[in-house]
PDB file of C-alpha atoms in Angstrom:
ATOM      1  CA  UNK A   1     -54.197 -28.499 -33.993  1.00  0.00           C
ATOM      2  CA  UNK A   2     -51.998 -25.416 -33.435  1.00  0.00           C
ATOM      3  CA  UNK A   3     -48.923 -27.216 -34.775  1.00  0.00           C
ATOM      4  CA  UNK A   4     -50.944 -28.459 -37.730  1.00  0.00           C
ATOM      5  CA  UNK A   5     -52.092 -24.898 -38.523  1.00  0.00           C
ATOM      6  CA  UNK A   6     -48.528 -23.530 -38.244  1.00  0.00           C
ATOM      7  CA  UNK A   7     -47.235 -26.130 -40.693  1.00  0.00           C
ATOM      8  CA  UNK A   8     -50.045 -25.453 -43.157  1.00  0.00           C
ATOM      9  CA  UNK A   9     -49.283 -21.716 -43.048  1.00  0.00           C
ATOM     10  CA  UNK A  10     -45.599 -22.305 -43.821  1.00  0.00           C
ATOM     11  CA  UNK A  11     -44.799 -21.440 -47.492  1.00  0.00           C
ATOM     12  CA  UNK A  12     -41.964 -23.969 -47.550  1.00  0.00           C
ATOM     13  CA  UNK A  13     -44.426 -26.688 -46.535  1.00  0.00           C
ATOM     14  CA  UNK A  14     -46.922 -25.510 -49.150  1.00  0.00           C
ATOM     15  CA  UNK A  15     -44.293 -26.018 -51.881  1.00  0.00           C
ATOM     16  CA  UNK A  16     -43.285 -29.382 -50.438  1.00  0.00           C
ATOM     17  CA  UNK A  17     -46.935 -30.408 -50.128  1.00  0.00           C
ATOM     18  CA  UNK A  18     -47.793 -29.465 -53.708  1.00  0.00           C
ATOM     19  CA  UNK A  19     -44.908 -31.580 -54.998  1.00  0.00           C
ATOM     20  CA  UNK A  20     -45.575 -34.492 -52.679  1.00  0.00           C
ATOM     21  CA  UNK A  21     -47.203 -37.589 -54.190  1.00  0.00           C
ATOM     22  CA  UNK A  22     -49.171 -38.160 -50.981  1.00  0.00           C
ATOM     23  CA  UNK A  23     -50.820 -34.782 -51.438  1.00  0.00           C
ATOM     24  CA  UNK A  24     -52.110 -35.644 -54.892  1.00  0.00           C
ATOM     25  CA  UNK A  25     -53.577 -38.886 -53.536  1.00  0.00           C
ATOM     26  CA  UNK A  26     -55.039 -37.042 -50.534  1.00  0.00           C
ATOM     27  CA  UNK A  27     -56.737 -34.490 -52.772  1.00  0.00           C
ATOM     28  CA  UNK A  28     -58.292 -37.214 -54.912  1.00  0.00           C
ATOM     29  CA  UNK A  29     -59.493 -38.987 -51.755  1.00  0.00           C
ATOM     30  CA  UNK A  30     -61.079 -35.733 -50.521  1.00  0.00           C
ATOM     31  CA  UNK A  31     -62.851 -35.352 -53.853  1.00  0.00           C
ATOM     32  CA  UNK A  32     -64.235 -38.873 -53.457  1.00  0.00           C
ATOM     33  CA  UNK A  33     -65.363 -38.097 -49.882  1.00  0.00           C
ATOM     34  CA  UNK A  34     -62.716 -40.357 -48.333  1.00  0.00           C
ATOM     35  CA  UNK A  35     -61.841 -37.862 -45.601  1.00  0.00           C
ATOM     36  CA  UNK A  36     -60.410 -40.373 -43.120  1.00  0.00           C
ATOM     37  CA  UNK A  37     -57.915 -41.762 -45.620  1.00  0.00           C
ATOM     38  CA  UNK A  38     -57.042 -38.290 -46.916  1.00  0.00           C
ATOM     39  CA  UNK A  39     -56.436 -37.031 -43.380  1.00  0.00           C
ATOM     40  CA  UNK A  40     -54.078 -39.959 -42.730  1.00  0.00           C
ATOM     41  CA  UNK A  41     -52.021 -39.146 -45.836  1.00  0.00           C
ATOM     42  CA  UNK A  42     -51.871 -35.447 -44.944  1.00  0.00           C
ATOM     43  CA  UNK A  43     -50.646 -36.342 -41.450  1.00  0.00           C
ATOM     44  CA  UNK A  44     -47.956 -38.565 -42.979  1.00  0.00           C
ATOM     45  CA  UNK A  45     -46.899 -35.745 -45.311  1.00  0.00           C
ATOM     46  CA  UNK A  46     -46.642 -33.346 -42.365  1.00  0.00           C
ATOM     47  CA  UNK A  47     -44.693 -35.881 -40.301  1.00  0.00           C
ATOM     48  CA  UNK A  48     -42.278 -36.348 -43.199  1.00  0.00           C
ATOM     49  CA  UNK A  49     -41.924 -32.579 -43.628  1.00  0.00           C
ATOM     50  CA  UNK A  50     -41.159 -32.145 -39.922  1.00  0.00           C
ATOM     51  CA  UNK A  51     -38.691 -35.038 -39.872  1.00  0.00           C
ATOM     52  CA  UNK A  52     -34.959 -34.380 -39.718  1.00  0.00           C
ATOM     53  CA  UNK A  53     -34.515 -35.724 -43.244  1.00  0.00           C
ATOM     54  CA  UNK A  54     -36.580 -32.981 -44.789  1.00  0.00           C
ATOM     55  CA  UNK A  55     -35.301 -30.233 -42.488  1.00  0.00           C
ATOM     56  CA  UNK A  56     -31.675 -30.968 -43.339  1.00  0.00           C
ATOM     57  CA  UNK A  57     -32.585 -31.183 -47.032  1.00  0.00           C
ATOM     58  CA  UNK A  58     -34.226 -27.739 -46.961  1.00  0.00           C
ATOM     59  CA  UNK A  59     -31.211 -26.224 -45.191  1.00  0.00           C
ATOM     60  CA  UNK A  60     -28.938 -27.440 -48.006  1.00  0.00           C
ATOM     61  CA  UNK A  61     -30.811 -25.492 -50.689  1.00  0.00           C
TER      62      UNK A  61
END
């Protein structure tokens, strides 16, 4: 949970998250009370953000 909180507090992640298609789907699932499915998508978005692909991409900017 600590790692999760750190990622959510990161402004770079916030920008990534807002622009991420999974986030839009997750938000709509939350609105429809589909918390389990939304949580899964958020976890995937975080995993993608923490992956080397995204880290190297953010260093290039």
